[in-house]
Structures are given as structure tokens and as C-alpha cells.
XYZ file of C-alpha atoms in Angstrom:
105
model
C -10.087 -7.675 5.594
C -12.928 -9.746 4.278
C -12.201 -12.873 2.257
C -10.914 -12.146 -1.253
C -9.432 -13.894 -4.295
C -6.292 -11.712 -4.084
C -3.377 -13.987 -3.123
C -0.819 -11.259 -2.270
C -1.117 -11.526 1.509
C -1.073 -15.323 1.372
C 2.103 -15.252 -0.759
C 3.720 -12.888 1.753
C 2.764 -15.095 4.699
C 4.216 -18.127 2.886
C 7.553 -16.343 2.595
C 7.743 -16.316 6.409
C 6.724 -19.957 6.916
C 5.832 -22.381 4.151
C 5.213 -25.952 5.280
C 5.402 -27.225 1.703
C 9.155 -26.551 1.561
C 11.687 -28.912 3.120
C 13.637 -28.417 6.334
C 15.770 -25.289 6.198
C 13.738 -23.866 3.309
C 10.601 -22.814 5.192
C 11.559 -19.131 5.277
C 12.465 -16.824 2.393
C 15.074 -14.808 4.328
C 15.956 -12.643 1.313
C 12.592 -10.919 0.914
C 10.121 -11.738 3.667
C 10.281 -8.199 5.123
C 8.389 -5.372 3.402
C 7.882 -1.674 3.990
C 4.190 -0.869 4.368
C 2.250 2.380 4.063
C -0.869 2.373 6.242
C -3.527 4.938 5.287
C -6.445 5.809 7.544
C -9.475 7.233 5.746
C -12.176 9.473 7.185
C -15.885 8.775 6.636
C -15.759 10.616 3.295
C -13.056 8.249 2.046
C -10.283 10.875 2.192
C -6.808 10.076 3.493
C -6.663 11.458 7.071
C -3.507 9.853 8.522
C -0.588 7.962 6.990
C 2.024 5.840 8.748
C 5.133 4.366 7.160
C 5.982 1.045 8.762
C 9.425 -0.398 8.042
C 10.672 -3.955 7.540
C 7.377 -5.672 8.411
C 6.675 -9.388 8.374
C 3.550 -11.390 9.226
C 3.852 -13.267 12.534
C 0.279 -14.559 12.760
C -2.071 -15.291 9.872
C -5.632 -16.579 9.770
C -6.597 -17.175 6.149
C -9.402 -19.644 6.830
C -12.237 -18.171 8.886
C -14.116 -20.135 11.514
C -16.278 -22.672 9.717
C -19.420 -22.904 11.833
C -22.597 -23.349 9.810
C -24.733 -22.466 12.837
C -23.006 -19.142 13.543
C -24.260 -15.835 12.253
C -20.814 -14.569 11.367
C -18.846 -12.907 8.595
C -15.746 -14.537 7.108
C -12.695 -12.437 7.957
C -9.029 -13.026 7.161
C -6.468 -11.463 9.485
C -2.724 -10.920 9.670
C -0.594 -9.623 12.568
C 2.472 -7.676 11.449
C 5.731 -7.290 13.339
C 7.966 -4.350 12.376
C 11.342 -2.745 12.949
C 10.093 0.838 13.169
C 7.459 3.285 12.018
C 6.825 6.970 11.568
C 3.835 9.166 10.888
C 3.907 10.927 7.541
C 3.513 14.534 8.727
C 3.411 15.771 5.112
C -0.178 14.496 4.777
C -2.467 17.488 5.389
C -5.725 17.349 7.251
C -8.392 16.839 4.583
C -11.103 19.386 3.846
C -14.242 17.429 4.505
C -16.944 17.778 1.864
C -20.051 19.814 2.666
C -23.380 20.135 0.960
C -26.720 21.811 1.494
C -29.797 19.616 1.502
C -32.078 20.657 -0.115
C -29.955 22.638 -2.572
C -30.454 26.427 -2.563
């Protein structure tokens, strides 16, 4: 994702490893795993595929992008998720893609 003010991913990553907490308190074992629903959209913005991913946790996080003033780059934050299983949601139908006539009849 691009850089955002939303802190939700950062809070989740800090549940897995938070250097500000003392020894033995770096991990929030009670709630660091989450179930995630991953939706893939087609070019029209319609949901095309859905996967349910179970008991995920972030294993790698890059919140601060590369800071190179000479580079022609875009700031991107990334997170690698580990999981304990997944399945495709087969109930999601194939979308009917929109169509139009240009110029209109």
C-alpha cells in the first residue's frame, strides 16, 4: 500500500514485536493473529476473487520507505503475512463486467 495516516497495520505489527516493551512483553500472544479476507478486484472495481486467510500475523514489516532524495521513487509500506491456512470463497460469483456503447445510440 502507499503511505497513509491509518495506524491499523502498524498497531498489528507492534503486537508481534514491540521494542518499546520490556523483555518478555514484546509480543501480544493473546491477539496477534487475525483472520483476513483478501479481495481481488477487476479493472472495473468489482470483486472478482475472495480468499479467506486464517490466523495471520505479520512477519516482516517496512513502514518507513527508502529515504533517498535523489531517487525517483514512490513511498510504499509493505507487510509480509504468515498464516495457518486459507481457502478460496467459492460463493463469490464471477462479476458481470460493465459494458457501454461509445458514442451512445
